[in-house]
Coordinates of C-alpha atoms in Angstrom, one line a residue:
M360 CA -0.3 0.3 0.0
W361 CA 1.0 3.7 -1.0
K362 CA 1.6 5.7 2.0
L363 CA 2.3 9.2 2.4
K364 CA 5.1 10.9 4.5
I365 CA 5.3 14.5 5.6
A366 CA 7.9 16.4 7.3
E367 CA 10.4 12.6 7.6
G368 CA 14.1 13.0 6.6
G369 CA 16.4 9.9 6.2
P370 CA 19.8 9.2 5.2
W371 CA 21.8 12.0 3.2
L372 CA 19.1 14.6 3.9
T373 CA 19.8 17.7 5.7
S374 CA 17.2 20.5 7.1
G375 CA 17.1 23.1 8.8
N376 CA 13.5 23.4 10.5
N377 CA 12.8 19.0 10.9
H378 CA 11.7 18.8 7.2
V379 CA 8.7 20.9 7.6
G380 CA 6.7 20.4 4.7
R381 CA 8.3 17.7 3.4
E382 CA 6.8 15.1 1.1
T383 CA 7.0 11.8 0.4
W384 CA 5.6 8.4 -0.8
E385 CA 6.5 5.3 0.1
F386 CA 5.2 1.2 -1.0
D387 CA 5.0 -0.4 2.0
Q388 CA 4.8 -4.1 1.0
N389 CA 3.9 -5.6 4.7
D390 CA 0.3 -2.9 4.9
T391 CA -2.0 -4.0 2.1
G392 CA -4.4 -1.6 3.8
S393 CA -8.6 -2.5 4.2
S394 CA -10.2 -4.4 1.4
E395 CA -12.5 -1.3 1.4
E396 CA -9.4 0.9 0.8
R397 CA -8.0 -1.3 -2.1
D398 CA -11.2 -0.9 -3.8
A399 CA -11.8 2.8 -3.5
V400 CA -8.3 3.1 -4.5
D401 CA -8.8 1.2 -8.1
A402 CA -11.9 2.5 -8.5
S403 CA -10.4 6.2 -8.5
R404 CA -8.0 4.7 -11.0
A405 CA -10.4 3.1 -13.3
E406 CA -12.3 6.3 -13.3
F407 CA -9.5 8.8 -14.2
Q408 CA -8.4 6.3 -16.5
K409 CA -12.0 6.0 -18.3
N410 CA -12.6 9.6 -18.6
R411 CA -9.3 10.8 -19.2
F412 CA -9.5 12.3 -22.3
R413 CA -13.0 14.7 -20.4
T414 CA -11.1 15.2 -17.4
R415 CA -7.6 16.1 -17.5
H416 CA -6.7 16.7 -14.2
S417 CA -6.4 14.2 -11.0
S418 CA -8.0 15.3 -8.0
D419 CA -5.4 13.7 -5.4
V420 CA -8.1 10.9 -4.0
L421 CA -5.1 8.9 -2.8
A422 CA -3.6 11.7 -0.4
R423 CA -6.8 12.9 0.7
M424 CA -8.3 9.3 1.5
Q425 CA -5.2 8.8 3.6
L426 CA -5.1 12.2 5.0
A427 CA -8.6 12.5 5.5
K428 CA -8.0 8.8 7.8
G429 CA -5.4 10.5 9.7
N430 CA -7.4 13.2 11.1
K431 CA -10.4 10.6 11.9
F432 CA -13.0 12.4 8.7
S433 CA -15.5 10.3 7.0
L434 CA -17.2 11.8 4.2
D435 CA -19.7 9.8 5.5
Q436 CA -20.1 11.9 8.7
Q437 CA -20.7 14.7 6.4
Q438 CA -23.9 16.6 6.1
K439 CA -25.2 15.9 2.7
P440 CA -26.9 18.9 1.0
K441 CA -30.5 18.1 0.0
D442 CA -31.1 16.9 -3.3
D443 CA -34.5 18.8 -3.2
E444 CA -32.8 22.3 -2.5
T445 CA -33.8 25.1 -5.0
S446 CA -32.0 28.5 -5.3
G447 CA -35.0 30.0 -3.4
D448 CA -34.5 27.8 -1.1
I449 CA -30.4 29.3 -0.8
N450 CA -30.3 32.0 2.2
I451 CA -27.3 33.0 5.0
A452 CA -27.8 29.9 6.5
T453 CA -27.7 27.8 4.1
V454 CA -24.1 29.3 2.5
S455 CA -22.8 29.2 6.2
E456 CA -23.6 25.5 6.8
T457 CA -22.5 24.9 3.2
L458 CA -19.5 26.7 3.6
R459 CA -18.8 24.8 7.3
R460 CA -18.5 21.8 5.5
A461 CA -16.4 22.7 3.0
L462 CA -13.6 23.5 5.7
R463 CA -14.2 20.8 8.0
Y464 CA -13.6 18.9 5.5
F465 CA -11.0 21.1 4.0
S466 CA -9.7 20.7 7.6
A467 CA -9.4 17.4 7.0
V468 CA -7.2 16.8 4.1
Q469 CA -4.6 19.2 6.5
A470 CA -0.9 17.8 7.3
H471 CA 0.2 17.1 10.8
D472 CA 2.8 20.0 10.0
G473 CA 0.2 22.5 8.9
H474 CA 0.3 22.6 5.2
W475 CA -2.0 20.7 2.7
P476 CA -0.3 18.4 0.6
G477 CA -0.7 18.1 -3.4
D478 CA 0.2 18.3 -7.0
F479 CA 2.0 20.7 -9.0
P480 CA 2.0 18.5 -12.3
G481 CA 3.3 21.2 -14.6
P482 CA 5.3 20.3 -17.8
L483 CA 4.6 16.8 -19.5
F484 CA 8.3 16.1 -20.3
T485 CA 9.4 17.1 -16.4
T486 CA 8.7 13.2 -15.7
A487 CA 11.1 11.8 -18.4
T488 CA 14.1 14.0 -18.3
M489 CA 14.1 12.7 -14.6
I490 CA 14.1 9.3 -16.3
I491 CA 16.7 9.6 -18.7
V492 CA 18.9 10.9 -15.8
L493 CA 18.8 7.6 -13.3
Y494 CA 19.2 5.7 -16.8
V495 CA 22.3 7.5 -17.8
T496 CA 23.7 7.1 -14.3
E497 CA 23.1 4.0 -13.5
S498 CA 20.6 4.4 -10.6
L499 CA 17.8 3.4 -11.9
G500 CA 16.8 0.7 -10.6
T501 CA 18.4 1.6 -7.0
T502 CA 16.0 5.0 -6.5
L503 CA 12.9 3.9 -8.3
S504 CA 11.5 0.6 -6.9
S505 CA 9.2 -2.1 -9.3
E506 CA 6.2 -0.1 -7.7
H507 CA 7.1 3.7 -8.3
R508 CA 8.1 2.2 -12.0
K509 CA 4.7 1.2 -12.7
E510 CA 2.9 4.1 -11.4
I511 CA 5.3 6.2 -13.7
C512 CA 4.7 3.8 -16.5
R513 CA 0.6 4.1 -15.6
Y514 CA 0.7 8.6 -15.3
L515 CA 2.8 8.6 -18.8
Y516 CA -0.1 6.1 -20.5
N517 CA -2.8 8.0 -18.5
R518 CA -1.2 11.2 -20.1
Q519 CA -1.1 9.8 -23.8
N520 CA -3.3 12.1 -26.4
M521 CA -5.5 10.0 -28.4
D522 CA -3.5 11.0 -31.6
G523 CA -0.4 8.8 -29.8
G524 CA 1.6 12.1 -28.8
W525 CA 2.0 14.0 -25.7
G526 CA 1.3 18.1 -25.1
L527 CA 3.3 20.3 -23.3
H528 CA 1.1 20.2 -20.6
A529 CA -2.4 17.9 -19.3
E530 CA -4.4 19.9 -21.8
G531 CA -2.2 20.3 -24.4
E532 CA -1.9 19.0 -28.2
S533 CA 0.9 16.5 -28.8
S534 CA 4.4 18.1 -29.4
M535 CA 7.7 16.4 -30.6
L536 CA 9.4 17.3 -27.4
S537 CA 6.9 15.6 -24.9
S538 CA 6.4 13.0 -27.4
A539 CA 9.9 11.7 -28.2
L540 CA 11.3 12.0 -24.4
N541 CA 8.1 10.4 -22.9
Y542 CA 8.3 7.4 -25.1
T543 CA 12.0 7.3 -24.3
A544 CA 11.1 7.7 -20.4
L545 CA 8.8 4.4 -21.1
R546 CA 11.6 2.4 -23.6
L547 CA 14.2 3.4 -19.9
L548 CA 11.3 2.0 -17.7
G549 CA 11.3 -1.6 -19.3
E550 CA 8.5 -1.9 -22.0
G551 CA 8.5 -3.1 -25.1
A552 CA 8.0 -1.3 -28.4
D553 CA 4.9 -2.7 -28.9
D554 CA 3.8 -2.5 -25.5
G555 CA 1.2 -0.8 -24.2
P556 CA -2.7 -0.2 -23.4
D557 CA -4.7 0.0 -27.1
M558 CA -1.1 -0.2 -28.8
S559 CA 0.2 2.9 -27.5
M560 CA 4.0 1.9 -28.1
P561 CA 3.4 2.0 -31.7
K562 CA 0.5 4.6 -31.7
A563 CA 2.9 7.1 -29.9
R564 CA 6.1 5.9 -32.3
K565 CA 4.1 6.8 -35.2
W566 CA 3.4 10.0 -34.4
I567 CA 6.5 10.9 -34.2
H568 CA 7.5 9.6 -37.7
D569 CA 4.6 10.8 -39.0
H570 CA 6.1 14.5 -37.7
G571 CA 9.3 14.1 -39.3
G572 CA 11.3 11.8 -36.3
A573 CA 13.4 12.9 -33.6
T574 CA 15.4 15.0 -35.5
M575 CA 12.6 17.8 -35.2
I576 CA 12.6 18.2 -31.6
P577 CA 13.9 21.4 -30.0
I578 CA 16.9 22.3 -28.7
L579 CA 15.9 21.1 -25.1
G580 CA 15.3 18.0 -26.1
K581 CA 18.3 17.7 -28.9
V582 CA 20.3 18.3 -25.2
W583 CA 18.7 15.3 -23.6
L584 CA 18.7 12.6 -26.5
S585 CA 22.4 13.7 -26.8
V586 CA 23.1 12.7 -23.3
L587 CA 21.5 9.5 -24.0
R588 CA 23.6 9.2 -27.0
V589 CA 20.4 8.9 -29.1
F590 CA 21.2 11.8 -30.9
E591 CA 24.8 14.1 -31.5
W592 CA 26.1 16.9 -30.1
S593 CA 26.7 18.0 -33.5
G594 CA 22.9 18.7 -34.0
V595 CA 22.7 21.0 -31.4
N596 CA 23.0 24.5 -31.6
P597 CA 26.0 25.9 -29.9
M598 CA 26.0 27.0 -26.3
P599 CA 29.0 28.1 -25.4
P600 CA 30.2 27.9 -21.2
E601 CA 32.7 30.3 -22.4
L602 CA 30.0 33.1 -21.8
F603 CA 29.7 32.1 -17.9
L604 CA 33.4 34.2 -18.2
L605 CA 32.0 36.7 -19.2
P606 CA 31.9 40.1 -16.7
S607 CA 28.7 40.3 -14.6
F608 CA 27.6 43.9 -16.6
V609 CA 27.5 42.1 -20.5
P610 CA 24.3 41.8 -21.3
I611 CA 24.7 38.1 -22.7
Q612 CA 26.2 37.3 -19.1
P613 CA 24.0 34.0 -18.1
G614 CA 24.1 34.7 -14.5
R615 CA 21.9 38.1 -15.7
L616 CA 19.1 35.4 -17.0
W617 CA 16.0 35.6 -15.0
S618 CA 16.6 32.5 -12.1
H619 CA 14.3 29.6 -13.7
F620 CA 16.0 30.2 -16.9
R621 CA 19.6 30.8 -15.6
M622 CA 19.4 27.4 -13.2
A623 CA 18.7 25.5 -16.8
F624 CA 20.9 27.2 -19.1
I625 CA 24.2 26.8 -17.2
P626 CA 24.2 23.5 -16.4
M627 CA 22.8 23.0 -20.4
S628 CA 25.8 24.8 -21.6
Y629 CA 28.3 22.5 -19.1
L630 CA 26.6 19.4 -20.8
Y631 CA 27.5 21.2 -24.2
G632 CA 30.5 22.0 -23.0
K633 CA 31.7 18.6 -22.0
K634 CA 29.8 17.3 -24.7
F635 CA 29.0 14.5 -22.1
V636 CA 27.0 11.1 -23.4
G637 CA 26.2 8.5 -21.1
P638 CA 26.8 4.4 -22.2
I639 CA 26.1 2.6 -25.3
T640 CA 23.5 0.4 -24.9
K641 CA 21.3 -2.3 -26.7
L642 CA 18.3 -0.2 -25.2
V643 CA 20.1 3.0 -26.4
L644 CA 20.6 1.2 -30.3
S645 CA 17.2 0.2 -30.4
L646 CA 16.1 3.5 -29.7
R647 CA 18.1 5.3 -32.2
E648 CA 16.4 3.3 -35.1
E649 CA 12.6 3.6 -33.3
L650 CA 12.5 7.7 -33.0
H651 CA 14.3 8.2 -36.4
I652 CA 12.9 8.0 -39.7
H653 CA 16.5 7.4 -41.1
P654 CA 19.7 5.3 -40.4
Y655 CA 21.2 6.9 -37.6
K656 CA 24.3 6.7 -39.4
K657 CA 23.0 9.1 -42.4
I658 CA 21.3 11.2 -40.5
N659 CA 22.7 14.8 -41.4
W660 CA 23.2 16.4 -38.1
K661 CA 24.5 19.6 -39.1
Q662 CA 21.1 20.1 -40.7
A663 CA 19.8 18.4 -38.2
R664 CA 20.6 21.6 -35.7
K665 CA 17.9 23.7 -37.2
L666 CA 15.1 21.5 -37.6
C667 CA 12.1 21.8 -35.1
A668 CA 8.4 20.7 -36.0
K669 CA 5.4 23.0 -36.5
E670 CA 3.9 21.8 -33.3
D671 CA 6.5 23.0 -31.1
A672 CA 8.1 26.7 -32.9
Y673 CA 5.6 29.1 -30.9
H674 CA 8.1 31.5 -32.5
P675 CA 10.7 31.3 -35.7
H676 CA 13.7 32.3 -35.0
T677 CA 14.7 35.3 -36.8
W678 CA 17.3 36.2 -39.6
L679 CA 19.8 37.3 -37.0
Q680 CA 19.8 34.3 -34.1
E681 CA 20.5 32.6 -37.4
C682 CA 23.2 33.6 -38.5
L683 CA 24.2 34.1 -35.0
S684 CA 24.3 30.7 -34.6
D685 CA 25.8 30.0 -37.8
C686 CA 29.0 32.0 -37.1
L687 CA 29.5 30.0 -33.6
Y688 CA 29.1 26.6 -34.9
S689 CA 30.9 26.8 -37.6
F690 CA 33.7 29.4 -36.3
G691 CA 33.2 29.8 -32.5
E692 CA 33.2 26.2 -31.6
P693 CA 36.1 25.1 -33.9
F694 CA 38.4 28.3 -32.7
L695 CA 37.5 27.7 -29.1
A696 CA 38.7 23.6 -29.4
C697 CA 42.0 25.0 -31.0
W698 CA 44.9 25.0 -28.3
P699 CA 45.5 27.5 -26.5
V700 CA 41.9 29.3 -26.6
S701 CA 40.7 25.7 -25.6
Y702 CA 42.1 26.9 -21.8
M703 CA 39.1 29.1 -21.2
R704 CA 36.8 26.3 -22.0
R705 CA 38.6 24.2 -19.2
K706 CA 38.2 27.5 -16.9
A707 CA 34.5 27.8 -18.3
L708 CA 33.5 24.6 -17.0
R709 CA 35.2 24.7 -13.8
Q710 CA 33.5 27.9 -12.9
I711 CA 30.6 26.3 -13.3
A712 CA 31.2 23.4 -11.9
D713 CA 31.8 25.2 -8.8
F714 CA 29.0 27.0 -9.2
L715 CA 26.5 24.4 -9.4
K716 CA 27.9 23.2 -6.3
Y717 CA 27.3 25.8 -4.3
E718 CA 23.8 25.9 -5.6
D719 CA 23.4 22.4 -4.9
D720 CA 24.4 22.7 -1.1
I721 CA 22.3 26.2 -0.5
S722 CA 19.1 24.7 -1.6
R723 CA 19.7 21.4 0.5
Y724 CA 19.7 19.7 -3.0
I725 CA 16.1 20.6 -3.3
C726 CA 17.5 23.3 -6.5
I727 CA 14.4 25.8 -8.0
G728 CA 12.3 23.4 -9.9
A729 CA 12.3 19.6 -11.2
A730 CA 13.8 20.4 -15.0
Q731 CA 17.1 22.0 -12.9
K732 CA 17.6 19.1 -10.2
A733 CA 17.7 16.5 -13.5
L734 CA 20.6 18.8 -15.0
S735 CA 22.6 19.7 -12.4
M736 CA 22.3 16.3 -10.6
L737 CA 23.7 14.9 -14.4
C738 CA 26.5 17.6 -14.2
C739 CA 27.3 16.5 -10.2
W740 CA 27.5 13.1 -11.3
S741 CA 29.6 13.6 -14.3
E742 CA 32.0 15.2 -12.1
N743 CA 32.4 12.6 -9.9
P744 CA 30.1 9.6 -10.0
N745 CA 30.8 8.5 -6.6
S746 CA 30.7 11.7 -4.6
D747 CA 28.5 12.5 -1.4
A748 CA 27.0 15.1 -3.8
F749 CA 25.6 13.0 -5.8
K750 CA 24.0 10.8 -3.3
H751 CA 22.8 13.7 -1.5
H752 CA 20.8 14.5 -5.3
L753 CA 19.4 11.3 -5.3
A754 CA 17.6 11.3 -1.8
R755 CA 15.9 14.3 -2.5
V756 CA 14.9 12.7 -6.2
A757 CA 11.7 11.5 -3.9
D758 CA 10.5 15.5 -3.3
F759 CA 9.4 15.4 -6.8
L760 CA 7.4 12.4 -6.7
W761 CA 3.6 12.8 -6.7
L762 CA 1.1 9.9 -6.6
G763 CA -2.6 10.3 -7.5
E764 CA -5.1 8.4 -9.2
D765 CA -3.3 9.1 -13.1
G766 CA 0.2 7.3 -11.6
M767 CA 3.7 8.7 -10.2
K768 CA 5.0 11.8 -11.8
V769 CA 8.2 14.0 -11.2
R770 CA 6.4 17.0 -9.9
V771 CA 8.2 20.8 -11.1
C772 CA 8.1 21.8 -7.2
A773 CA 5.7 22.1 -4.6
G774 CA 3.8 25.2 -3.4
Q775 CA 3.4 24.4 0.7
S776 CA 4.1 27.5 1.7
W777 CA 2.3 29.7 -1.2
D778 CA -0.9 27.1 -0.6
V779 CA -1.3 27.5 3.4
A780 CA -0.8 31.6 2.7
F781 CA -3.7 32.1 0.6
A782 CA -5.7 28.9 2.2
V783 CA -5.6 30.8 5.5
Q784 CA -6.7 34.1 4.3
A785 CA -9.4 32.4 2.9
I786 CA -10.7 30.9 6.3
L787 CA -10.2 34.1 8.1
A788 CA -12.3 35.9 5.6
G789 CA -15.0 33.7 6.3
D790 CA -16.2 34.7 9.4
V791 CA -15.8 31.1 11.0
A792 CA -12.2 31.4 11.8
E793 CA -13.1 30.5 15.9
E794 CA -14.9 27.4 14.5
F795 CA -11.3 26.0 12.7
G796 CA -9.2 27.5 15.5
S797 CA -6.6 24.4 15.6
T798 CA -6.6 24.0 11.7
L799 CA -5.4 27.9 11.7
K800 CA -3.1 27.0 14.4
K801 CA -1.5 24.7 12.7
A802 CA -1.3 26.7 9.5
H803 CA 0.3 28.9 11.7
H804 CA 2.6 27.3 12.8
F805 CA 4.2 25.6 9.3
I806 CA 4.3 29.7 8.7
K807 CA 6.8 30.3 11.2
A808 CA 8.9 27.2 10.6
S809 CA 8.6 27.9 6.7
Q810 CA 10.3 31.4 6.7
I811 CA 13.7 31.2 5.6
V812 CA 16.4 32.6 8.1
D813 CA 19.3 32.8 6.8
N814 CA 21.3 34.3 3.5
P815 CA 22.8 32.7 1.0
S816 CA 26.6 31.6 2.4
G817 CA 29.4 33.1 1.3
D818 CA 29.4 36.1 -1.5
F819 CA 26.5 35.4 -2.2
A820 CA 26.1 38.5 -4.3
R821 CA 29.2 37.1 -6.9
K822 CA 26.6 34.0 -7.5
Y823 CA 24.1 36.4 -8.7
R824 CA 21.8 35.7 -5.7
H825 CA 20.2 38.2 -3.0
I826 CA 19.5 38.1 0.2
S827 CA 16.4 35.9 1.6
K828 CA 16.8 36.1 5.1
G829 CA 13.0 37.3 6.2
G830 CA 11.7 36.0 3.1
W831 CA 9.6 32.7 2.1
A832 CA 10.1 30.6 -0.7
F833 CA 7.3 28.9 -2.8
Q834 CA 7.4 25.7 -1.6
V835 CA 9.9 24.8 1.7
A836 CA 12.4 26.5 3.3
D837 CA 15.0 24.0 3.0
Q838 CA 15.0 25.1 -0.5
G839 CA 16.4 28.9 -0.3
W840 CA 14.7 30.5 -3.0
Q841 CA 13.0 33.2 -1.8
V842 CA 10.3 34.9 -3.8
S843 CA 8.5 38.2 -3.4
D844 CA 5.1 37.6 -3.9
C845 CA 5.0 34.0 -1.4
T846 CA 6.9 36.7 1.2
A847 CA 3.9 39.1 0.9
E848 CA 1.2 36.4 1.1
A849 CA 2.8 35.4 4.2
L850 CA 3.1 38.0 5.9
K851 CA 0.0 39.0 5.3
L852 CA -0.9 35.9 7.0
C853 CA 0.7 36.3 9.9
Y854 CA -0.8 39.6 10.2
C855 CA -3.9 38.4 10.2
S856 CA -3.3 35.6 12.4
Q857 CA -2.2 38.0 15.0
S858 CA -5.4 39.9 14.4
F859 CA -7.5 37.0 14.5
R860 CA -5.8 36.1 17.9
Q861 CA -6.6 39.2 18.9
I862 CA -10.0 39.3 18.0
S863 CA -10.4 35.5 19.8
W864 CA -9.5 36.9 23.1
V865 CA -12.3 39.5 22.9
I866 CA -15.0 37.0 21.7
R867 CA -13.5 34.8 24.9
W868 CA -14.0 37.4 27.9
K869 CA -16.9 38.7 26.5
H870 CA -18.7 34.9 26.5
A871 CA -16.9 35.0 29.6
A872 CA -18.4 38.3 31.3
S873 CA -22.3 37.3 29.7
M874 CA -21.8 33.8 31.6
M875 CA -20.9 36.0 34.8
Q876 CA -24.3 38.5 34.5

């Protein structure tokens, strides 16, 4: 039976607040659950699979069942609205009772540390990129159990569109990026080329071939397939790591990029600079045949670097971009590879490795998001496969895995602090806060424990970071990335909670005074 673990640590993990907000799923072979629980889980999975093209998003049924059970709450005890109720029956009393019913349920799915666990799926390719990293680093079998792999396959099949491809997100039309990467992930997880419900794998392969094959994948996919050796680095537009050596006032210095893009581009440029590739296996050789419409050895990689499926081309390249890429490809890369100029690349790679290690350390290996973590983890392994840093990285993979009735996916991140801030503000605005004091108290404790108490270590300004002490992250404090609007909403919650406590004392004092009269 799957168990949702809240605020629990483990080997190779560190925390500044006893792991408050951490969510992980573990499969307990010794606890099979009751027959009613198993039936409810199976029914929710079957219902989602049946209606997956109509209802795209899961409802976190598995998590809510466990949380409600832990809080001794049963939906059978919940008073149901009358079936014959009409609009004329709606008044202040009925609205208030409906609000109370909703908040009783909402309180029942609150975790013991004060937050509300839930899904945060994001792009459909993040699961695939993590699978590729674990396969290349030979960590797939040790990090993901057979039950994990089974649920991830369930998720990928459930998210497949009717035409055989996968969209950029759950409601998106099929794209080459998600289709090629998710097909690859399923094969790495052990699925055969002709496996899957309703011939899912052949349908996916047909979609990929009908749209030009994997050479039409955009640059992010080209990088990941190159790492896996199903693509060639010579088919990727240049991402010179030497840009990292430029002074910070230069506009094209990667440190000036938006944080999420910065933490993706810099490790990608590191992998490009090293031309890092994983091992050749029989499966990799098979994928070369399955993903491409031409024999692998006959593909024109110089031409392939400019190809992109129309489904993935949101904005065509300008002539200036094409000219710059051609110059870097034809003249820049050969020049930078020559001695003594090649020293610059080695220096840039060393500086990027130090930069990524710094980011890993101060984020406790959670990183800013799942896509960036996968890249940083691969860079870490390429530096030293047996390092303690890589073991710290592996221990944090579980933080990104989320299980629903649709299967298990790699979340972009989680939004614990963000969700709690708005949840508490909504409860306080409902004029029923006195009845849910325990819920508010736990939420307030979570927000207090989730405040970031330190700035990034060392000379953080040189690492393109800002002060974070006193702020709040989007997810947990251990991650350390402060966000302005998350800080504002959490601070508002603290002020509201303070006002609520003052009002509560006045109400209790008035109640006591009336009893004495």
